[in-house]
mmCIF file of C-alpha atoms in Angstrom:
data_model
loop_
_atom_site.group_PDB
_atom_site.id
_atom_site.type_symbol
_atom_site.label_atom_id
_atom_site.label_comp_id
_atom_site.label_asym_id
_atom_site.label_seq_id
_atom_site.Cartn_x
_atom_site.Cartn_y
_atom_site.Cartn_z
ATOM 1 C CA MET A 1 11.620 -19.169 4.200
ATOM 2 C CA TYR A 2 13.250 -16.464 2.104
ATOM 3 C CA VAL A 3 11.514 -13.092 1.634
ATOM 4 C CA VAL A 4 12.538 -10.003 -0.310
ATOM 5 C CA SER A 5 10.668 -6.707 -0.121
ATOM 6 C CA ARG A 6 11.164 -3.745 -2.450
ATOM 7 C CA THR A 7 10.222 -0.275 -1.220
ATOM 8 C CA PRO A 8 10.475 2.975 -3.195
ATOM 9 C CA LEU A 9 12.237 6.157 -2.235
ATOM 10 C CA ARG A 10 10.283 9.380 -2.632
ATOM 11 C CA VAL A 11 10.469 12.968 -3.818
ATOM 12 C CA SER A 12 8.449 15.484 -1.827
ATOM 13 C CA LEU A 13 7.321 18.391 -3.993
ATOM 14 C CA PHE A 14 5.174 20.689 -1.855
ATOM 15 C CA GLY A 15 3.970 21.084 1.704
ATOM 16 C CA GLY A 16 6.930 19.550 3.522
ATOM 17 C CA GLY A 17 6.959 20.664 7.151
ATOM 18 C CA THR A 18 3.176 20.533 7.528
ATOM 19 C CA ASP A 19 3.418 16.745 8.037
ATOM 20 C CA TYR A 20 4.986 17.093 11.496
ATOM 21 C CA PRO A 21 2.667 16.455 14.455
ATOM 22 C CA SER A 22 3.780 19.739 16.020
ATOM 23 C CA TYR A 23 1.965 21.429 13.125
ATOM 24 C CA PHE A 24 -0.935 19.259 11.963
ATOM 25 C CA GLU A 25 -2.146 18.568 15.492
ATOM 26 C CA ARG A 26 -2.974 22.282 15.584
ATOM 27 C CA LYS A 27 -3.664 23.146 11.939
ATOM 28 C CA PRO A 28 -4.521 21.254 8.735
ATOM 29 C CA GLY A 29 -1.476 20.136 6.770
ATOM 30 C CA SER A 30 -0.996 18.678 3.305
ATOM 31 C CA VAL A 31 1.857 17.505 1.105
ATOM 32 C CA LEU A 32 2.217 16.514 -2.532
ATOM 33 C CA GLY A 33 4.918 14.209 -3.862
ATOM 34 C CA PHE A 34 5.644 10.883 -5.479
ATOM 35 C CA ALA A 35 7.500 7.623 -5.102
ATOM 36 C CA ILE A 36 10.313 6.931 -7.581
ATOM 37 C CA ASP A 37 11.755 3.827 -9.207
ATOM 38 C CA LYS A 38 14.767 3.771 -6.883
ATOM 39 C CA TYR A 39 14.388 1.251 -4.112
ATOM 40 C CA ILE A 40 15.480 -0.224 -0.817
ATOM 41 C CA TYR A 41 15.543 -4.020 -0.759
ATOM 42 C CA ILE A 42 15.176 -5.974 2.470
ATOM 43 C CA SER A 43 15.820 -9.725 2.401
ATOM 44 C CA LEU A 44 15.074 -12.079 5.276
ATOM 45 C CA LEU A 45 16.338 -15.662 5.300
ATOM 46 C CA GLU A 46 15.293 -18.109 7.986
ATOM 47 C CA LEU A 47 18.247 -20.165 9.150
ATOM 48 C CA PRO A 48 18.360 -23.672 10.662
ATOM 49 C CA VAL A 49 17.650 -23.793 14.399
ATOM 50 C CA PHE A 50 21.149 -25.218 14.986
ATOM 51 C CA SER A 51 22.833 -22.081 13.601
ATOM 52 C CA SER A 52 25.708 -20.761 15.681
ATOM 53 C CA TYR A 53 24.040 -17.342 16.002
ATOM 54 C CA ARG A 54 20.477 -16.015 16.209
ATOM 55 C CA PHE A 55 20.771 -12.990 13.942
ATOM 56 C CA ARG A 56 23.031 -11.761 11.184
ATOM 57 C CA ALA A 57 22.326 -8.211 9.972
ATOM 58 C CA SER A 58 24.051 -6.877 6.866
ATOM 59 C CA TYR A 59 23.671 -3.216 5.886
ATOM 60 C CA SER A 60 26.515 -0.645 5.894
ATOM 61 C CA ARG A 61 28.122 -2.956 8.435
ATOM 62 C CA ILE A 62 27.715 -6.615 9.381
ATOM 63 C CA GLU A 63 26.501 -7.777 12.773
ATOM 64 C CA THR A 64 26.335 -11.327 14.105
ATOM 65 C CA VAL A 65 24.602 -11.593 17.481
ATOM 66 C CA ASN A 66 22.719 -14.037 19.683
ATOM 67 C CA ALA A 67 19.785 -11.827 20.648
ATOM 68 C CA ALA A 68 17.760 -9.087 18.961
ATOM 69 C CA SER A 69 18.566 -6.753 21.852
ATOM 70 C CA GLU A 70 22.261 -6.930 20.919
ATOM 71 C CA ILE A 71 21.761 -5.568 17.391
ATOM 72 C CA GLN A 72 23.260 -2.095 16.979
ATOM 73 C CA HIS A 73 21.008 -0.976 14.093
ATOM 74 C CA PRO A 74 18.234 0.818 16.002
ATOM 75 C CA MET A 75 15.333 0.120 13.637
ATOM 76 C CA ILE A 76 16.193 -3.533 13.023
ATOM 77 C CA ARG A 77 16.495 -4.065 16.772
ATOM 78 C CA ALA A 78 13.262 -2.200 17.536
ATOM 79 C CA LEU A 79 11.171 -4.075 14.959
ATOM 80 C CA LEU A 80 12.499 -7.515 15.864
ATOM 81 C CA GLU A 81 11.702 -6.865 19.505
ATOM 82 C CA HIS A 82 8.337 -5.259 18.725
ATOM 83 C CA TYR A 83 7.188 -8.222 16.625
ATOM 84 C CA HIS A 84 8.819 -10.785 18.949
ATOM 85 C CA ILE A 85 11.018 -12.294 16.219
ATOM 86 C CA ASN A 86 13.383 -14.818 17.840
ATOM 87 C CA GLY A 87 15.392 -16.018 14.838
ATOM 88 C CA PRO A 88 17.646 -17.526 13.699
ATOM 89 C CA LEU A 89 17.417 -15.027 10.878
ATOM 90 C CA ASP A 90 19.671 -13.461 8.278
ATOM 91 C CA ILE A 91 18.738 -9.834 7.460
ATOM 92 C CA SER A 92 20.191 -7.960 4.517
ATOM 93 C CA ALA A 93 19.538 -4.418 3.238
ATOM 94 C CA GLN A 94 20.548 -2.959 -0.116
ATOM 95 C CA ALA A 95 19.654 0.328 -1.799
ATOM 96 C CA ASP A 96 19.775 1.863 -5.260
ATOM 97 C CA LEU A 97 20.856 5.238 -3.826
ATOM 98 C CA PRO A 98 22.825 6.204 -0.706
ATOM 99 C CA ALA A 99 21.132 6.794 2.635
ATOM 100 C CA SER A 100 20.780 10.237 4.246
ATOM 101 C CA SER A 101 20.142 11.864 0.879
ATOM 102 C CA GLY A 102 16.718 13.464 1.375
ATOM 103 C CA LEU A 103 14.717 10.793 -0.456
ATOM 104 C CA GLY A 104 13.018 9.204 2.528
ATOM 105 C CA SER A 105 15.377 6.241 2.777
ATOM 106 C CA SER A 106 14.943 5.801 6.536
ATOM 107 C CA SER A 107 11.182 5.455 6.254
ATOM 108 C CA ALA A 108 11.497 3.282 3.139
ATOM 109 C CA PHE A 109 13.767 0.994 5.155
ATOM 110 C CA THR A 110 11.236 0.855 7.990
ATOM 111 C CA VAL A 111 8.288 0.161 5.694
ATOM 112 C CA GLY A 112 10.261 -2.455 3.764
ATOM 113 C CA MET A 113 11.333 -4.197 6.964
ATOM 114 C CA ILE A 114 7.741 -4.267 8.234
ATOM 115 C CA ASN A 115 6.529 -5.622 4.903
ATOM 116 C CA ALA A 116 9.170 -8.372 4.849
ATOM 117 C CA LEU A 117 8.562 -9.361 8.472
ATOM 118 C CA SER A 118 4.821 -9.492 7.797
ATOM 119 C CA ALA A 119 5.398 -11.927 4.934
ATOM 120 C CA LEU A 120 7.819 -13.961 7.019
ATOM 121 C CA THR A 121 5.305 -14.362 9.843
ATOM 122 C CA ALA A 122 2.249 -14.782 7.568
ATOM 123 C CA ALA A 123 0.713 -11.621 9.055
ATOM 124 C CA GLU A 124 -0.241 -9.794 5.858
ATOM 125 C CA LYS A 125 -0.706 -6.046 6.235
ATOM 126 C CA THR A 126 -2.442 -3.474 4.066
ATOM 127 C CA LYS A 127 -0.508 -0.462 2.821
ATOM 128 C CA TYR A 128 -2.390 1.649 5.345
ATOM 129 C CA GLU A 129 -1.286 -0.653 8.170
ATOM 130 C CA MET A 130 2.323 -0.635 6.985
ATOM 131 C CA ALA A 131 2.374 3.159 6.944
ATOM 132 C CA ARG A 132 0.764 3.416 10.378
ATOM 133 C CA GLU A 133 3.139 0.889 11.913
ATOM 134 C CA ALA A 134 6.170 2.587 10.327
ATOM 135 C CA ILE A 135 5.062 5.930 11.781
ATOM 136 C CA TYR A 136 4.665 4.284 15.183
ATOM 137 C CA ALA A 137 8.087 2.639 14.947
ATOM 138 C CA GLU A 138 9.878 5.880 14.090
ATOM 139 C CA GLN A 139 8.001 8.305 16.305
ATOM 140 C CA THR A 140 7.191 6.117 19.313
ATOM 141 C CA LEU A 141 9.662 3.231 19.422
ATOM 142 C CA LEU A 142 12.707 5.281 18.392
ATOM 143 C CA LYS A 143 11.350 8.741 19.312
ATOM 144 C CA GLU A 144 12.777 10.314 16.159
ATOM 145 C CA ASN A 145 11.995 13.828 14.893
ATOM 146 C CA VAL A 146 10.206 12.770 11.725
ATOM 147 C CA GLY A 147 7.069 13.689 9.829
ATOM 148 C CA ILE A 148 4.586 11.208 8.417
ATOM 149 C CA GLN A 149 4.659 11.697 4.643
ATOM 150 C CA ASP A 150 7.683 9.499 3.914
ATOM 151 C CA GLN A 151 6.069 6.367 5.372
ATOM 152 C CA LEU A 152 2.947 7.020 3.272
ATOM 153 C CA HIS A 153 4.848 7.516 0.013
ATOM 154 C CA ALA A 154 6.892 4.376 0.666
ATOM 155 C CA SER A 155 3.825 2.269 1.458
ATOM 156 C CA PHE A 156 1.415 3.456 -1.235
ATOM 157 C CA GLY A 157 3.674 4.514 -4.109
ATOM 158 C CA GLY A 158 2.339 6.678 -6.937
ATOM 159 C CA ILE A 159 1.883 10.446 -7.004
ATOM 160 C CA ASN A 160 -0.391 11.591 -4.203
ATOM 161 C CA ARG A 161 -1.612 14.397 -2.052
ATOM 162 C CA PHE A 162 -1.757 13.504 1.645
ATOM 163 C CA ASN A 163 -3.865 15.613 4.004
ATOM 164 C CA PHE A 164 -3.295 15.697 7.766
ATOM 165 C CA GLN A 165 -5.584 16.830 10.552
ATOM 166 C CA GLY A 166 -5.159 15.758 14.159
ATOM 167 C CA PRO A 167 -4.730 11.965 14.361
ATOM 168 C CA ASP A 168 -6.186 11.370 10.876
ATOM 169 C CA PHE A 169 -4.820 11.523 7.351
ATOM 170 C CA SER A 170 -6.418 11.101 3.947
ATOM 171 C CA ILE A 171 -5.029 10.180 0.551
ATOM 172 C CA GLU A 172 -5.852 11.874 -2.759
ATOM 173 C CA PRO A 173 -4.213 10.155 -5.733
ATOM 174 C CA ILE A 174 -3.323 12.811 -8.290
ATOM 175 C CA ARG A 175 -5.461 12.345 -11.395
ATOM 176 C CA ILE A 176 -2.884 12.348 -14.152
ATOM 177 C CA SER A 177 -2.409 10.226 -17.257
ATOM 178 C CA GLY A 178 0.579 7.990 -17.858
ATOM 179 C CA ARG A 179 1.549 10.151 -20.830
ATOM 180 C CA ASP A 180 1.545 13.321 -18.736
ATOM 181 C CA LEU A 181 3.405 11.578 -15.939
ATOM 182 C CA LYS A 182 6.154 10.583 -18.379
ATOM 183 C CA LEU A 183 6.343 14.156 -19.671
ATOM 184 C CA LEU A 184 6.685 15.417 -16.110
ATOM 185 C CA THR A 185 9.615 13.131 -15.275
ATOM 186 C CA ASP A 186 11.218 13.868 -18.647
ATOM 187 C CA TRP A 187 11.624 17.422 -17.345
ATOM 188 C CA MET A 188 12.931 16.390 -13.920
ATOM 189 C CA ILE A 189 16.356 15.336 -12.700
ATOM 190 C CA LEU A 190 17.941 14.581 -9.337
ATOM 191 C CA ILE A 191 21.364 16.113 -8.698
ATOM 192 C CA HIS A 192 23.493 14.897 -5.812
ATOM 193 C CA THR A 193 24.963 17.671 -3.682
ATOM 194 C CA GLY A 194 27.719 15.460 -2.297
ATOM 195 C CA ILE A 195 26.520 16.201 1.243
ATOM 196 C CA THR A 196 24.869 13.618 3.496
ATOM 197 C CA ARG A 197 23.012 14.265 6.744
ATOM 198 C CA ARG A 198 20.501 12.732 9.194
ATOM 199 C CA ALA A 199 17.071 14.297 8.801
ATOM 200 C CA THR A 200 16.129 13.836 12.457
ATOM 201 C CA GLU A 201 19.084 16.056 13.431
ATOM 202 C CA VAL A 202 18.505 18.719 10.758
ATOM 203 C CA VAL A 203 14.880 19.415 11.735
ATOM 204 C CA THR A 204 15.441 19.980 15.475
ATOM 205 C CA GLU A 205 15.431 23.777 15.174
ATOM 206 C CA GLN A 206 12.471 23.695 12.776
ATOM 207 C CA ILE A 207 10.350 21.527 15.071
ATOM 208 C CA THR A 208 11.146 23.715 18.074
ATOM 209 C CA LYS A 209 9.967 26.784 16.158
ATOM 210 C CA THR A 210 6.912 24.937 14.828
ATOM 211 C CA LYS A 211 5.778 24.096 18.355
ATOM 212 C CA THR A 212 5.820 27.785 19.277
ATOM 213 C CA GLY A 213 3.712 28.706 16.237
ATOM 214 C CA SER A 214 6.344 31.115 14.923
ATOM 215 C CA LEU A 215 6.486 29.293 11.572
ATOM 216 C CA ASP A 216 2.731 29.017 11.074
ATOM 217 C CA SER A 217 2.428 31.742 8.428
ATOM 218 C CA THR A 218 5.290 30.289 6.375
ATOM 219 C CA LEU A 219 4.001 26.728 6.645
ATOM 220 C CA GLU A 220 0.496 27.858 5.688
ATOM 221 C CA ALA A 221 1.895 29.573 2.592
ATOM 222 C CA MET A 222 3.901 26.466 1.695
ATOM 223 C CA GLY A 223 0.817 24.297 2.213
ATOM 224 C CA ALA A 224 -1.209 26.552 -0.098
ATOM 225 C CA LEU A 225 1.167 25.683 -2.943
ATOM 226 C CA VAL A 226 -0.025 22.061 -2.702
ATOM 227 C CA GLY A 227 -3.438 23.013 -4.123
ATOM 228 C CA GLU A 228 -1.913 25.180 -6.854
ATOM 229 C CA ALA A 229 0.427 22.387 -7.925
ATOM 230 C CA GLN A 230 -2.389 19.835 -7.879
ATOM 231 C CA LYS A 231 -4.418 21.975 -10.309
ATOM 232 C CA ARG A 232 -1.459 22.150 -12.669
ATOM 233 C CA LEU A 233 -0.875 18.398 -12.553
ATOM 234 C CA GLU A 234 -4.523 17.485 -13.007
ATOM 235 C CA GLY A 235 -5.251 20.129 -15.619
ATOM 236 C CA GLY A 236 -3.468 18.371 -18.460
ATOM 237 C CA CYS A 237 0.120 18.904 -17.311
ATOM 238 C CA ASP A 238 1.548 20.219 -20.581
ATOM 239 C CA GLU A 239 4.869 22.004 -20.952
ATOM 240 C CA ALA A 240 3.377 25.321 -19.810
ATOM 241 C CA ASP A 241 2.104 23.653 -16.616
ATOM 242 C CA ILE A 242 5.522 22.138 -15.937
ATOM 243 C CA ARG A 243 7.148 25.553 -16.308
ATOM 244 C CA GLU A 244 4.679 26.925 -13.762
ATOM 245 C CA LEU A 245 5.466 24.003 -11.450
ATOM 246 C CA ALA A 246 9.133 24.979 -11.648
ATOM 247 C CA LYS A 247 8.244 28.494 -10.480
ATOM 248 C CA LEU A 248 6.134 27.093 -7.640
ATOM 249 C CA LEU A 249 8.987 24.799 -6.569
ATOM 250 C CA ASP A 250 11.362 27.743 -6.477
ATOM 251 C CA GLN A 251 8.878 29.716 -4.360
ATOM 252 C CA SER A 252 8.556 26.777 -1.989
ATOM 253 C CA TRP A 253 12.318 26.363 -1.750
ATOM 254 C CA GLN A 254 12.876 30.036 -0.931
ATOM 255 C CA MET A 255 10.243 29.813 1.817
ATOM 256 C CA LYS A 256 11.603 26.524 3.135
ATOM 257 C CA LYS A 257 15.044 28.029 3.675
ATOM 258 C CA GLY A 258 13.450 30.369 6.205
ATOM 259 C CA LEU A 259 12.248 27.511 8.411
ATOM 260 C CA SER A 260 15.666 26.776 9.875
ATOM 261 C CA SER A 261 19.242 28.007 9.649
ATOM 262 C CA SER A 262 20.447 24.473 8.852
ATOM 263 C CA ILE A 263 18.254 23.750 5.807
ATOM 264 C CA SER A 264 20.626 25.185 3.219
ATOM 265 C CA GLY A 265 24.186 26.474 3.043
ATOM 266 C CA SER A 266 26.558 28.257 0.711
ATOM 267 C CA ALA A 267 27.517 25.086 -1.190
ATOM 268 C CA ILE A 268 23.887 24.124 -1.807
ATOM 269 C CA ASP A 269 22.888 27.669 -2.782
ATOM 270 C CA GLU A 270 25.795 27.858 -5.214
ATOM 271 C CA LEU A 271 24.873 24.523 -6.810
ATOM 272 C CA TYR A 272 21.242 25.615 -7.151
ATOM 273 C CA SER A 273 22.297 28.857 -8.878
ATOM 274 C CA HIS A 274 24.685 26.882 -11.072
ATOM 275 C CA CYS A 275 21.778 24.694 -12.217
ATOM 276 C CA LEU A 276 19.639 27.725 -13.042
ATOM 277 C CA ASN A 277 22.470 29.258 -15.036
ATOM 278 C CA ALA A 278 22.763 25.996 -16.975
ATOM 279 C CA GLY A 279 19.118 26.068 -18.072
ATOM 280 C CA ALA A 280 17.100 24.651 -15.175
ATOM 281 C CA LEU A 281 13.850 26.512 -14.490
ATOM 282 C CA GLY A 282 13.513 25.870 -10.772
ATOM 283 C CA GLY A 283 13.612 23.194 -8.137
ATOM 284 C CA LYS A 284 14.243 22.439 -4.491
ATOM 285 C CA LEU A 285 16.393 20.466 -2.119
ATOM 286 C CA CYS A 286 14.742 17.144 -1.326
ATOM 287 C CA GLY A 287 13.928 16.150 2.229
ATOM 288 C CA ALA A 288 14.642 17.956 5.479
ATOM 289 C CA GLY A 289 17.546 19.949 4.045
ATOM 290 C CA SER A 290 21.270 20.440 4.592
ATOM 291 C CA GLY A 291 22.304 17.951 1.879
ATOM 292 C CA GLY A 292 21.226 15.067 -0.285
ATOM 293 C CA PHE A 293 19.664 15.637 -3.702
ATOM 294 C CA LEU A 294 18.386 18.670 -5.538
ATOM 295 C CA LEU A 295 15.313 18.103 -7.680
ATOM 296 C CA MET A 296 15.520 20.367 -10.717
ATOM 297 C CA ILE A 297 13.073 20.952 -13.546
ATOM 298 C CA VAL A 298 14.917 21.427 -16.801
ATOM 299 C CA PRO A 299 13.682 21.383 -20.432
ATOM 300 C CA PRO A 300 14.872 18.192 -22.170
ATOM 301 C CA GLU A 301 16.848 20.206 -24.721
ATOM 302 C CA LYS A 302 18.848 21.772 -21.852
ATOM 303 C CA ARG A 303 19.787 18.495 -20.167
ATOM 304 C CA HIS A 304 23.120 18.153 -21.897
ATOM 305 C CA THR A 305 24.128 21.654 -20.800
ATOM 306 C CA LEU A 306 23.149 20.826 -17.223
ATOM 307 C CA PHE A 307 25.119 17.557 -17.343
ATOM 308 C CA GLU A 308 28.217 19.457 -18.448
ATOM 309 C CA ALA A 309 27.741 22.064 -15.721
ATOM 310 C CA VAL A 310 27.263 19.749 -12.719
ATOM 311 C CA GLY A 311 28.758 16.476 -13.952
ATOM 312 C CA LYS A 312 26.634 13.742 -15.495
ATOM 313 C CA ASN A 313 27.691 11.247 -12.817
ATOM 314 C CA ASN A 314 25.961 13.447 -10.230
ATOM 315 C CA CYS A 315 22.638 13.318 -12.102
ATOM 316 C CA ILE A 316 19.943 10.664 -11.661
ATOM 317 C CA ASP A 317 17.061 10.045 -14.056
ATOM 318 C CA PHE A 318 13.951 8.431 -12.607
ATOM 319 C CA ARG A 319 10.362 7.404 -13.245
ATOM 320 C CA ILE A 320 7.371 7.245 -10.903
ATOM 321 C CA ASP A 321 6.840 4.042 -8.927
ATOM 322 C CA THR A 322 3.141 3.136 -8.781
ATOM 323 C CA ALA A 323 3.298 -0.060 -6.699
ATOM 324 C CA GLY A 324 4.628 1.104 -3.337
ATOM 325 C CA SER A 325 6.245 -1.408 -1.016
ATOM 326 C CA THR A 326 5.875 -4.936 -2.369
ATOM 327 C CA VAL A 327 7.153 -8.418 -1.624
ATOM 328 C CA ILE A 328 8.938 -9.366 -4.827
ATOM 329 C CA HIS A 329 10.128 -12.832 -3.747
ATOM 330 C CA GLN A 330 8.903 -15.345 -1.228
ATOM 331 C CA THR A 331 9.607 -19.053 -0.792
ATOM 332 C CA LEU A 332 7.761 -21.515 1.409
ATOM 333 C CA PRO A 333 9.400 -22.436 4.725
ATOM 334 C CA HIS A 334 11.482 -25.608 4.784
ATOM 335 C CA PHE A 335 11.873 -25.678 8.544
ATOM 336 C CA SER A 336 10.472 -23.874 11.558
ATOM 337 C CA THR A 337 12.209 -21.089 13.469
ATOM 338 C CA LYS A 338 9.553 -20.611 16.100
ATOM 339 C CA ALA A 339 10.739 -19.673 19.570
ATOM 340 C CA SER A 340 9.691 -23.056 20.928
ATOM 341 C CA ASP A 341 12.003 -24.846 18.502
ATOM 342 C CA SER A 342 15.057 -23.029 19.815
ATOM 343 C CA GLN A 343 14.610 -24.035 23.442
#
């Protein structure tokens, strides 16, 4: 059998930081964001039982091993062991944009891997199940410092508000027309900072402070912007609303920088100011901070000026993905790779 899953990256707009258990297990949290049409692709190919190896994993490196426990990629290893996949299996990962760039690529990889493995083993999962299992894999199996919005965006797609309280979460799809959604993305652009980082390392200080409650007032204020932004998006979302969204994003970004000393830096602050001077109205750094992509809101007539200021090759246009993680190719098995066949 050959399976290919496609899972979207995401842009978090408001409320980031309230999706960590250290916060929403004590207080209500909420985030607003959307999935974009930039993807991670996971392909799984069952190999003949007489193959000379059990697993081949191709991502930023290539591994050929005889047991899942020998795989160096932590998430691939954890999921293969968790789902008792014995191979022989060829695993390949590709992405439209680089990893560690603040667009939720780690969670998109996890969700996409779960989706592909589910198709491979004929154990179909709902989007809710995929998100839940991805959260479990990251937080419990790998014990990473991650929130829970990225797995939801990757699984469900679209533009949504997610609410968190204790062990539960709820989903509110943003009520917006396709025309207004296109207008919104016409005013948005992603700008690469040239800096990569691992989110789980960046948020260590933030999570420590969150557990003590010292960030509660800031996180509550950031969470309040979710409702304000939702009203703008669902109220018609004309050009005036988008300009107000830009102001709200700037407010959120200024507050977010106070959560941890590692969220921003002189290079990022200078690039942000450079974008504003070139005509952008406001924006934020995507993801946990310390690198990756800036999301900027800029009037369409100012795009050319922005391109000249920051370099067009550093700018990424995008649209909203509405499908979430999907299996885009699947063939029927031609031979069995069950554990009993390899004995």
